[in-house]
Amino acid sequence: MSSRNPIIAVTGSSGAGTSTTTESFEHIFRSLGITSAKVEGDSFHRYSRPEMDLEKRKAKEGGKRISYFGSEANDFDALEKLFQDYSETGRGKMRRYLHTFDEAVPYNQMPGTFTPWEEIGDGTDLLFYEGLHGGVVTEKNDVASHVDLLIGMVPIVNLEWIQKIIRDTSHRGHSREAVTASIVRSMEDYISFITPQFSRTHINFQRVPTVDTSNPFSAKAIPTLDESFVVIRCRDAIQVDFPYYLNMIQGAFMSRVNTLVVPGGKMGLAMELILTPMIKELLAKKNEANKQIDWMSDL
Ligand SMILES: Nc1ncnc2c1ncn2[C@@H]1O[C@H](COP(=O)(O)OP(=O)(O)OP(=O)(O)O)[C@@H](O)[C@H]1O
Ligand SMILES: O=C(CO)[C@H](O)[C@H](O)COP(=O)(O)O
């Protein structure tokens, strides 16, 4: 963690909606005049798509499983180094994993490949990470410890699977069978690496549908925001003005002392109301820390 170069991470499983909710953050950043260094979690996969296919086959032959959720298929050293470097210097290295032709064509590359590593950070106010492992902790790596504001994006699991299946089949060129197989293959890593992160977050946003999602593997469409509620759990230690949110968000109610529930359509508004003061506070601390450095260098 660093006052001078803060890091915000939105962490969630594949299909949880971390990319989608990035729009709300971008809106907050624009309104506060913040320039961010944006990092996508998939950039820290260890293998390109063809390499991962090979690794999956090798693992299967050895009676093992490898998935995008675990430490074998992701470079947690590089992710932790980026967070550490950024918090110390305001700079770091990142690249992109290109999922689709639309993403790959501007780079003259194929889907399932990485762009070259590049330096990021110059002139930015904060680093914004969205992806799988913003709050990961393993025996070797502690990514969570570098994050100043950690947000969990966690639809209930049936909805998460529906979102993943529909997104991966309609935009990423995978078959329904292949996506289902990847959900099955990833389950152990999901429990070991993904879910523990949500106990380290400052806030979790959990979308809960109000329509039947009993069989996610046959779902034809993603339940809309109006067909869902969002359960927002804030860690006890953080300062949150619940009475203000209840007043501002029509249809909101408290389900526990630290848990606000809002209609799905109000998710963007709730994110802005809750997160804007927190992001302002990060910036105020950053300005204060910079002033102190300037003051010391004038001595
Ligand atoms: N709140 C939401 N309401 C409706 N649809 C949503 C919502 N959030 C996400 N989706 C849909 O779910 C799918 C997955 O979302 P998204 O691509 O944001 O997930 P992700 O967490 O970034 O996944 P990955 O890490 O695999 O890229 C998309 O099709 C998106 O449109
Ligand atoms: O979303 C994912 C993990 O978060 C994907 O499963 C992973 O990035 C591989 O992508 P692709 O199937 O496009 O090669």
mmCIF file of C-alpha atoms and ligand atoms in Angstrom:
data_model
loop_
_atom_site.group_PDB
_atom_site.id
_atom_site.type_symbol
_atom_site.label_atom_id
_atom_site.label_comp_id
_atom_site.label_asym_id
_atom_site.label_seq_id
_atom_site.Cartn_x
_atom_site.Cartn_y
_atom_site.Cartn_z
ATOM 1 C CA MET A 1 0.000 0.000 0.000
ATOM 2 C CA SER A 2 1.212 3.464 -0.768
ATOM 3 C CA SER A 3 -0.214 6.907 -0.153
ATOM 4 C CA ARG A 4 1.784 8.387 -3.022
ATOM 5 C CA ASN A 5 0.813 5.876 -5.704
ATOM 6 C CA PRO A 6 -2.488 4.226 -4.769
ATOM 7 C CA ILE A 7 -3.803 1.022 -6.321
ATOM 8 C CA ILE A 8 -7.487 0.169 -6.753
ATOM 9 C CA ALA A 9 -8.318 -3.427 -7.683
ATOM 10 C CA VAL A 10 -11.641 -4.895 -8.768
ATOM 11 C CA THR A 11 -11.315 -8.626 -8.438
ATOM 12 C CA GLY A 12 -13.649 -11.349 -9.629
ATOM 13 C CA SER A 13 -13.879 -14.624 -11.479
ATOM 14 C CA SER A 14 -14.074 -15.055 -15.245
ATOM 15 C CA GLY A 15 -17.433 -13.603 -16.312
ATOM 16 C CA ALA A 16 -18.107 -11.940 -12.967
ATOM 17 C CA GLY A 17 -18.390 -8.536 -14.634
ATOM 18 C CA THR A 18 -15.140 -6.838 -13.648
ATOM 19 C CA SER A 19 -14.681 -5.414 -17.182
ATOM 20 C CA THR A 20 -18.309 -4.290 -17.330
ATOM 21 C CA THR A 21 -18.163 -2.469 -13.996
ATOM 22 C CA THR A 22 -14.935 -0.736 -15.039
ATOM 23 C CA GLU A 23 -17.233 1.730 -16.839
ATOM 24 C CA SER A 24 -18.515 2.960 -13.457
ATOM 25 C CA PHE A 25 -14.936 3.510 -12.294
ATOM 26 C CA GLU A 26 -14.032 5.316 -15.496
ATOM 27 C CA HIS A 27 -17.015 7.582 -14.916
ATOM 28 C CA ILE A 28 -15.859 8.365 -11.361
ATOM 29 C CA PHE A 29 -12.279 8.945 -12.568
ATOM 30 C CA ARG A 30 -13.521 11.351 -15.267
ATOM 31 C CA SER A 31 -15.652 13.306 -12.823
ATOM 32 C CA LEU A 32 -12.736 13.626 -10.370
ATOM 33 C CA GLY A 33 -10.229 14.444 -13.129
ATOM 34 C CA ILE A 34 -8.175 11.320 -12.354
ATOM 35 C CA THR A 35 -5.771 9.759 -14.845
ATOM 36 C CA SER A 36 -5.375 6.039 -14.226
ATOM 37 C CA ALA A 37 -3.034 3.312 -15.436
ATOM 38 C CA LYS A 38 -5.497 0.545 -16.384
ATOM 39 C CA VAL A 39 -4.390 -3.057 -16.031
ATOM 40 C CA GLU A 40 -6.338 -6.157 -17.103
ATOM 41 C CA GLY A 41 -5.829 -9.249 -14.975
ATOM 42 C CA ASP A 42 -5.740 -11.634 -17.964
ATOM 43 C CA SER A 43 -2.446 -9.976 -18.980
ATOM 44 C CA PHE A 44 -0.808 -11.993 -16.223
ATOM 45 C CA HIS A 45 -1.705 -15.366 -17.701
ATOM 46 C CA ARG A 46 1.488 -17.342 -18.145
ATOM 47 C CA TYR A 47 0.516 -18.921 -21.474
ATOM 48 C CA SER A 48 -0.932 -17.874 -24.810
ATOM 49 C CA ARG A 49 -4.048 -19.794 -25.933
ATOM 50 C CA PRO A 50 -2.121 -22.439 -27.966
ATOM 51 C CA GLU A 51 0.415 -22.853 -25.123
ATOM 52 C CA MET A 52 -2.418 -23.232 -22.601
ATOM 53 C CA ASP A 53 -4.082 -25.879 -24.805
ATOM 54 C CA LEU A 54 -0.796 -27.797 -24.702
ATOM 55 C CA GLU A 55 -0.498 -27.365 -20.906
ATOM 56 C CA LYS A 56 -4.077 -28.623 -20.475
ATOM 57 C CA ARG A 57 -3.289 -31.733 -22.530
ATOM 58 C CA LYS A 58 -0.035 -32.371 -20.592
ATOM 59 C CA ALA A 59 -1.848 -31.932 -17.265
ATOM 60 C CA LYS A 60 -4.621 -34.314 -18.346
ATOM 61 C CA GLU A 61 -2.084 -36.959 -19.389
ATOM 62 C CA GLY A 62 -0.464 -36.613 -15.961
ATOM 63 C CA GLY A 63 -3.850 -36.962 -14.236
ATOM 64 C CA LYS A 64 -3.812 -33.287 -13.177
ATOM 65 C CA ARG A 65 -5.795 -30.136 -13.930
ATOM 66 C CA ILE A 66 -4.640 -26.682 -14.868
ATOM 67 C CA SER A 67 -6.918 -23.643 -14.998
ATOM 68 C CA TYR A 68 -6.804 -19.879 -15.525
ATOM 69 C CA PHE A 69 -7.678 -19.400 -11.861
ATOM 70 C CA GLY A 70 -4.546 -21.002 -10.434
ATOM 71 C CA SER A 71 -0.876 -20.189 -9.855
ATOM 72 C CA GLU A 72 0.444 -22.493 -12.583
ATOM 73 C CA ALA A 73 -1.332 -20.636 -15.376
ATOM 74 C CA ASN A 74 -0.711 -17.137 -14.021
ATOM 75 C CA ASP A 75 2.446 -15.216 -13.245
ATOM 76 C CA PHE A 76 1.733 -13.955 -9.718
ATOM 77 C CA ASP A 77 5.388 -12.831 -9.390
ATOM 78 C CA ALA A 78 4.937 -10.407 -12.295
ATOM 79 C CA LEU A 79 1.581 -9.189 -10.941
ATOM 80 C CA GLU A 80 2.989 -8.589 -7.475
ATOM 81 C CA LYS A 81 6.044 -6.884 -8.978
ATOM 82 C CA LEU A 82 3.837 -4.512 -10.969
ATOM 83 C CA PHE A 83 1.868 -3.589 -7.841
ATOM 84 C CA GLN A 84 5.030 -3.184 -5.773
ATOM 85 C CA ASP A 85 6.820 -1.149 -8.462
ATOM 86 C CA TYR A 86 3.810 1.085 -9.030
ATOM 87 C CA SER A 87 3.293 1.757 -5.339
ATOM 88 C CA GLU A 88 6.986 2.613 -4.920
ATOM 89 C CA THR A 89 7.669 4.525 -8.143
ATOM 90 C CA GLY A 90 4.348 5.178 -9.913
ATOM 91 C CA ARG A 91 5.530 3.029 -12.821
ATOM 92 C CA GLY A 92 5.549 -0.603 -13.858
ATOM 93 C CA LYS A 93 5.317 -3.117 -16.704
ATOM 94 C CA MET A 94 2.207 -4.591 -18.253
ATOM 95 C CA ARG A 95 0.892 -6.166 -21.432
ATOM 96 C CA ARG A 96 -2.510 -7.245 -22.767
ATOM 97 C CA TYR A 97 -4.033 -10.652 -23.485
ATOM 98 C CA LEU A 98 -6.050 -10.351 -26.692
ATOM 99 C CA HIS A 99 -9.209 -12.459 -26.503
ATOM 100 C CA THR A 100 -10.973 -11.643 -29.750
ATOM 101 C CA PHE A 101 -10.242 -10.679 -33.356
ATOM 102 C CA ASP A 102 -11.601 -7.199 -32.604
ATOM 103 C CA GLU A 103 -8.979 -6.809 -29.863
ATOM 104 C CA ALA A 104 -6.173 -8.500 -31.808
ATOM 105 C CA VAL A 105 -6.455 -6.886 -35.258
ATOM 106 C CA PRO A 106 -5.186 -3.402 -34.215
ATOM 107 C CA TYR A 107 -2.005 -5.126 -32.968
ATOM 108 C CA ASN A 108 -1.717 -7.251 -36.108
ATOM 109 C CA GLN A 109 -1.842 -10.332 -33.851
ATOM 110 C CA MET A 110 -4.021 -13.407 -33.381
ATOM 111 C CA PRO A 111 -6.619 -13.817 -30.594
ATOM 112 C CA GLY A 112 -5.184 -15.692 -27.616
ATOM 113 C CA THR A 113 -1.795 -13.930 -27.774
ATOM 114 C CA PHE A 114 -0.104 -11.235 -25.705
ATOM 115 C CA THR A 115 0.986 -7.753 -26.709
ATOM 116 C CA PRO A 116 4.635 -6.942 -25.889
ATOM 117 C CA TRP A 117 5.390 -5.771 -22.333
ATOM 118 C CA GLU A 118 5.271 -1.980 -22.045
ATOM 119 C CA GLU A 119 6.072 0.634 -19.408
ATOM 120 C CA ILE A 120 3.012 2.234 -17.858
ATOM 121 C CA GLY A 121 2.306 4.753 -15.162
ATOM 122 C CA ASP A 122 3.987 8.005 -16.205
ATOM 123 C CA GLY A 123 1.735 10.935 -15.304
ATOM 124 C CA THR A 124 -0.967 8.779 -13.693
ATOM 125 C CA ASP A 125 -2.722 9.415 -10.369
ATOM 126 C CA LEU A 126 -3.405 5.776 -9.548
ATOM 127 C CA LEU A 127 -3.296 2.219 -10.891
ATOM 128 C CA PHE A 128 -6.615 0.551 -11.644
ATOM 129 C CA TYR A 129 -6.586 -3.276 -11.920
ATOM 130 C CA GLU A 130 -9.575 -5.352 -12.993
ATOM 131 C CA GLY A 131 -9.360 -9.096 -13.185
ATOM 132 C CA LEU A 132 -8.972 -12.434 -11.505
ATOM 133 C CA HIS A 133 -6.314 -11.949 -8.864
ATOM 134 C CA GLY A 134 -6.283 -8.423 -7.407
ATOM 135 C CA GLY A 135 -6.590 -9.810 -3.867
ATOM 136 C CA VAL A 136 -4.696 -13.079 -4.208
ATOM 137 C CA VAL A 137 -2.444 -14.405 -1.445
ATOM 138 C CA THR A 138 -0.376 -17.584 -1.789
ATOM 139 C CA GLU A 139 2.577 -19.016 0.145
ATOM 140 C CA LYS A 140 4.877 -17.120 -2.213
ATOM 141 C CA ASN A 141 2.946 -13.985 -3.183
ATOM 142 C CA ASP A 142 0.865 -11.392 -1.398
ATOM 143 C CA VAL A 143 -0.754 -9.293 -4.092
ATOM 144 C CA ALA A 144 -3.541 -8.067 -1.765
ATOM 145 C CA SER A 145 -1.099 -6.318 0.555
ATOM 146 C CA HIS A 146 -0.234 -3.750 -2.148
ATOM 147 C CA VAL A 147 -3.835 -2.745 -2.827
ATOM 148 C CA ASP A 148 -5.321 0.378 -1.218
ATOM 149 C CA LEU A 149 -8.945 -0.217 -2.212
ATOM 150 C CA LEU A 150 -9.975 -3.801 -2.988
ATOM 151 C CA ILE A 151 -13.439 -4.420 -4.455
ATOM 152 C CA GLY A 152 -15.003 -7.855 -5.034
ATOM 153 C CA MET A 153 -17.316 -8.331 -8.007
ATOM 154 C CA VAL A 154 -19.176 -11.555 -7.293
ATOM 155 C CA PRO A 155 -22.475 -12.550 -8.881
ATOM 156 C CA ILE A 156 -23.972 -15.668 -7.284
ATOM 157 C CA VAL A 157 -22.304 -18.584 -8.979
ATOM 158 C CA ASN A 158 -25.196 -19.617 -11.290
ATOM 159 C CA LEU A 159 -25.322 -16.083 -12.681
ATOM 160 C CA GLU A 160 -21.527 -15.967 -12.993
ATOM 161 C CA TRP A 161 -21.613 -19.152 -15.069
ATOM 162 C CA ILE A 162 -24.451 -17.838 -17.261
ATOM 163 C CA GLN A 163 -22.475 -14.625 -17.876
ATOM 164 C CA LYS A 164 -19.325 -16.593 -18.688
ATOM 165 C CA ILE A 165 -21.053 -19.125 -20.965
ATOM 166 C CA ILE A 166 -22.935 -16.495 -22.943
ATOM 167 C CA ARG A 167 -19.951 -14.124 -23.225
ATOM 168 C CA ASP A 168 -17.463 -16.886 -24.165
ATOM 169 C CA THR A 169 -19.782 -18.448 -26.779
ATOM 170 C CA SER A 170 -20.984 -15.210 -28.344
ATOM 171 C CA HIS A 171 -17.798 -13.100 -28.238
ATOM 172 C CA ARG A 172 -14.801 -15.399 -27.743
ATOM 173 C CA GLY A 173 -15.579 -18.158 -30.216
ATOM 174 C CA HIS A 174 -15.834 -21.069 -27.750
ATOM 175 C CA SER A 175 -18.456 -23.846 -27.817
ATOM 176 C CA ARG A 176 -20.896 -24.303 -24.921
ATOM 177 C CA GLU A 177 -19.267 -27.724 -24.231
ATOM 178 C CA ALA A 178 -15.774 -26.203 -24.078
ATOM 179 C CA VAL A 179 -16.892 -23.469 -21.641
ATOM 180 C CA THR A 180 -18.690 -26.011 -19.449
ATOM 181 C CA ALA A 181 -15.551 -28.194 -19.427
ATOM 182 C CA SER A 182 -13.440 -25.196 -18.417
ATOM 183 C CA ILE A 183 -15.816 -24.423 -15.500
ATOM 184 C CA VAL A 184 -15.469 -28.032 -14.305
ATOM 185 C CA ARG A 185 -11.672 -28.037 -14.755
ATOM 186 C CA SER A 186 -11.338 -24.753 -12.849
ATOM 187 C CA MET A 187 -13.406 -25.648 -9.797
ATOM 188 C CA GLU A 188 -10.576 -26.617 -7.442
ATOM 189 C CA ASP A 189 -8.582 -23.475 -8.284
ATOM 190 C CA TYR A 190 -11.779 -21.418 -7.994
ATOM 191 C CA ILE A 191 -12.092 -22.498 -4.376
ATOM 192 C CA SER A 192 -8.367 -22.184 -3.608
ATOM 193 C CA PHE A 193 -7.515 -18.921 -5.392
ATOM 194 C CA ILE A 194 -10.655 -16.966 -6.315
ATOM 195 C CA THR A 195 -13.136 -17.147 -3.423
ATOM 196 C CA PRO A 196 -10.681 -16.454 -0.527
ATOM 197 C CA GLN A 197 -10.071 -13.017 -2.054
ATOM 198 C CA PHE A 198 -13.615 -11.918 -1.173
ATOM 199 C CA SER A 199 -12.804 -12.131 2.538
ATOM 200 C CA ARG A 200 -9.974 -9.626 2.017
ATOM 201 C CA THR A 201 -11.974 -7.012 0.116
ATOM 202 C CA HIS A 202 -13.149 -3.651 1.465
ATOM 203 C CA ILE A 203 -16.471 -4.027 -0.353
ATOM 204 C CA ASN A 204 -18.165 -6.848 -2.281
ATOM 205 C CA PHE A 205 -20.858 -6.255 -4.890
ATOM 206 C CA GLN A 206 -22.866 -9.451 -5.338
ATOM 207 C CA ARG A 207 -25.526 -9.536 -8.042
ATOM 208 C CA VAL A 208 -28.426 -11.866 -7.191
ATOM 209 C CA PRO A 209 -30.993 -12.568 -9.927
ATOM 210 C CA THR A 210 -34.727 -12.621 -9.184
ATOM 211 C CA VAL A 211 -35.442 -14.931 -12.125
ATOM 212 C CA ASP A 212 -34.896 -18.679 -12.292
ATOM 213 C CA THR A 213 -31.249 -19.522 -12.987
ATOM 214 C CA SER A 214 -31.451 -23.116 -11.729
ATOM 215 C CA ASN A 215 -29.859 -24.542 -14.854
ATOM 216 C CA PRO A 216 -27.168 -22.074 -15.928
ATOM 217 C CA PHE A 217 -25.971 -24.503 -18.616
ATOM 218 C CA SER A 218 -29.202 -24.141 -20.583
ATOM 219 C CA ALA A 219 -29.691 -20.396 -20.112
ATOM 220 C CA LYS A 220 -30.274 -18.447 -23.331
ATOM 221 C CA ALA A 221 -29.789 -14.922 -21.946
ATOM 222 C CA ILE A 222 -28.153 -13.070 -19.066
ATOM 223 C CA PRO A 223 -30.709 -11.837 -16.504
ATOM 224 C CA THR A 224 -30.907 -8.070 -16.855
ATOM 225 C CA LEU A 225 -30.064 -5.570 -14.125
ATOM 226 C CA ASP A 226 -33.803 -5.015 -13.612
ATOM 227 C CA GLU A 227 -34.153 -8.745 -12.976
ATOM 228 C CA SER A 228 -31.700 -8.630 -10.093
ATOM 229 C CA PHE A 229 -30.686 -7.074 -6.804
ATOM 230 C CA VAL A 230 -27.172 -6.186 -5.728
ATOM 231 C CA VAL A 231 -26.009 -7.105 -2.238
ATOM 232 C CA ILE A 232 -23.273 -4.709 -1.109
ATOM 233 C CA ARG A 233 -21.252 -5.862 1.897
ATOM 234 C CA CYS A 234 -18.840 -3.379 3.430
ATOM 235 C CA ARG A 235 -16.042 -4.496 5.710
ATOM 236 C CA ASP A 236 -16.882 -3.477 9.279
ATOM 237 C CA ALA A 237 -13.846 -1.240 9.681
ATOM 238 C CA ILE A 238 -14.593 1.097 6.771
ATOM 239 C CA GLN A 239 -16.620 4.290 7.135
ATOM 240 C CA VAL A 240 -19.802 4.064 5.081
ATOM 241 C CA ASP A 241 -22.750 6.444 5.332
ATOM 242 C CA PHE A 242 -25.595 3.922 5.053
ATOM 243 C CA PRO A 243 -28.412 6.376 6.010
ATOM 244 C CA TYR A 244 -27.308 8.635 3.121
ATOM 245 C CA TYR A 245 -27.363 5.761 0.610
ATOM 246 C CA LEU A 246 -30.779 4.592 1.845
ATOM 247 C CA ASN A 247 -32.044 8.101 1.300
ATOM 248 C CA MET A 248 -30.472 8.508 -2.143
ATOM 249 C CA ILE A 249 -31.161 5.082 -3.659
ATOM 250 C CA GLN A 250 -34.808 4.341 -4.236
ATOM 251 C CA GLY A 251 -35.728 0.795 -3.210
ATOM 252 C CA ALA A 252 -32.554 0.243 -1.144
ATOM 253 C CA PHE A 253 -32.673 -1.514 2.212
ATOM 254 C CA MET A 254 -30.286 -2.911 4.831
ATOM 255 C CA SER A 255 -30.198 -6.716 5.238
ATOM 256 C CA ARG A 256 -27.472 -6.653 7.918
ATOM 257 C CA VAL A 257 -25.683 -3.880 9.776
ATOM 258 C CA ASN A 258 -22.900 -3.865 7.164
ATOM 259 C CA THR A 259 -24.964 -4.916 4.137
ATOM 260 C CA LEU A 260 -26.952 -2.705 1.786
ATOM 261 C CA VAL A 261 -29.246 -4.181 -0.892
ATOM 262 C CA VAL A 262 -30.115 -2.125 -3.976
ATOM 263 C CA PRO A 263 -32.248 -2.850 -7.060
ATOM 264 C CA GLY A 264 -29.993 -4.050 -9.917
ATOM 265 C CA GLY A 265 -30.724 -0.964 -12.004
ATOM 266 C CA LYS A 266 -29.220 1.183 -9.237
ATOM 267 C CA MET A 267 -25.885 -0.665 -9.178
ATOM 268 C CA GLY A 268 -24.010 2.065 -11.088
ATOM 269 C CA LEU A 269 -25.443 4.797 -8.855
ATOM 270 C CA ALA A 270 -24.627 2.805 -5.704
ATOM 271 C CA MET A 271 -21.054 2.260 -6.912
ATOM 272 C CA GLU A 272 -20.612 5.962 -7.591
ATOM 273 C CA LEU A 273 -22.126 7.050 -4.264
ATOM 274 C CA ILE A 274 -20.096 4.589 -2.196
ATOM 275 C CA LEU A 275 -16.795 4.654 -4.053
ATOM 276 C CA THR A 276 -16.427 8.362 -4.913
ATOM 277 C CA PRO A 277 -15.657 9.474 -1.317
ATOM 278 C CA MET A 278 -13.220 6.566 -0.904
ATOM 279 C CA ILE A 279 -11.376 7.460 -4.098
ATOM 280 C CA LYS A 280 -11.352 11.138 -3.072
ATOM 281 C CA GLU A 281 -9.749 10.098 0.214
ATOM 282 C CA LEU A 282 -7.035 8.129 -1.608
ATOM 283 C CA LEU A 283 -6.290 11.238 -3.685
ATOM 284 C CA ALA A 284 -6.230 13.498 -0.629
ATOM 285 C CA LYS A 285 -3.687 11.163 1.031
ATOM 286 C CA LYS A 286 -1.645 11.129 -2.176
ATOM 287 C CA ASN A 287 -1.577 14.944 -2.344
ATOM 288 C CA GLU A 288 -0.624 15.125 1.331
ATOM 289 C CA ALA A 289 2.220 12.614 0.857
ATOM 290 C CA ASN A 290 3.515 14.498 -2.195
ATOM 291 C CA LYS A 291 3.406 17.804 -0.300
ATOM 292 C CA GLN A 292 5.512 16.279 2.457
ATOM 293 C CA ILE A 293 8.071 14.991 -0.060
ATOM 294 C CA ASP A 294 8.240 18.446 -1.736
ATOM 295 C CA TRP A 295 8.608 20.061 1.661
ATOM 296 C CA MET A 296 11.451 17.701 2.640
ATOM 297 C CA SER A 297 13.265 18.191 -0.654
ATOM 298 C CA ASP A 298 13.088 21.998 -0.115
ATOM 299 C CA LEU A 299 14.946 21.639 3.200
HETATM 300 N N1 LIG B 1 -24.262 -6.189 -14.161
HETATM 301 C C1 LIG B 1 -24.418 -6.853 -15.288
HETATM 302 N N2 LIG B 1 -25.633 -6.948 -15.889
HETATM 303 C C2 LIG B 1 -25.802 -7.632 -17.032
HETATM 304 N N3 LIG B 1 -24.812 -8.277 -17.670
HETATM 305 C C3 LIG B 1 -23.603 -8.219 -17.116
HETATM 306 C C4 LIG B 1 -23.328 -7.510 -15.907
HETATM 307 N N4 LIG B 1 -22.018 -7.650 -15.597
HETATM 308 C C5 LIG B 1 -21.505 -8.405 -16.579
HETATM 309 N N5 LIG B 1 -22.440 -8.726 -17.482
HETATM 310 C C6 LIG B 1 -22.225 -9.524 -18.680
HETATM 311 O O1 LIG B 1 -21.495 -10.683 -18.268
HETATM 312 C C7 LIG B 1 -20.485 -11.010 -19.235
HETATM 313 C C8 LIG B 1 -19.139 -11.079 -18.536
HETATM 314 O O2 LIG B 1 -18.812 -9.776 -18.063
HETATM 315 P P1 LIG B 1 -17.320 -9.221 -18.125
HETATM 316 O O3 LIG B 1 -16.743 -9.450 -19.497
HETATM 317 O O4 LIG B 1 -17.363 -7.839 -17.579
HETATM 318 O O5 LIG B 1 -16.636 -10.219 -17.108
HETATM 319 P P2 LIG B 1 -15.146 -10.229 -16.574
HETATM 320 O O6 LIG B 1 -15.263 -10.395 -15.120
HETATM 321 O O7 LIG B 1 -14.412 -9.043 -17.082
HETATM 322 O O8 LIG B 1 -14.560 -11.534 -17.231
HETATM 323 P P3 LIG B 1 -13.046 -11.896 -17.722
HETATM 324 O O9 LIG B 1 -12.158 -11.671 -16.541
HETATM 325 O O10 LIG B 1 -13.179 -13.307 -18.109
HETATM 326 O O11 LIG B 1 -12.740 -10.996 -18.888
HETATM 327 C C9 LIG B 1 -20.558 -9.953 -20.325
HETATM 328 O O12 LIG B 1 -21.301 -10.495 -21.389
HETATM 329 C C10 LIG B 1 -21.310 -8.804 -19.664
HETATM 330 O O13 LIG B 1 -22.055 -8.069 -20.622
HETATM 331 O O1 LIG B 2 -11.616 -14.970 -18.992
HETATM 332 C C1 LIG B 2 -10.753 -15.783 -18.837
HETATM 333 C C2 LIG B 2 -10.031 -15.864 -17.567
HETATM 334 O O2 LIG B 2 -10.381 -14.692 -16.837
HETATM 335 C C3 LIG B 2 -10.398 -16.672 -19.956
HETATM 336 O O3 LIG B 2 -10.861 -17.943 -19.711
HETATM 337 C C4 LIG B 2 -8.912 -16.661 -20.226
HETATM 338 O O4 LIG B 2 -8.439 -15.321 -20.211
HETATM 339 C C5 LIG B 2 -8.623 -17.289 -21.563
HETATM 340 O O5 LIG B 2 -9.214 -16.519 -22.564
HETATM 341 P P1 LIG B 2 -9.543 -17.140 -24.004
HETATM 342 O O6 LIG B 2 -10.571 -18.204 -23.765
HETATM 343 O O7 LIG B 2 -10.095 -15.947 -24.765
HETATM 344 O O8 LIG B 2 -8.266 -17.660 -24.567
#
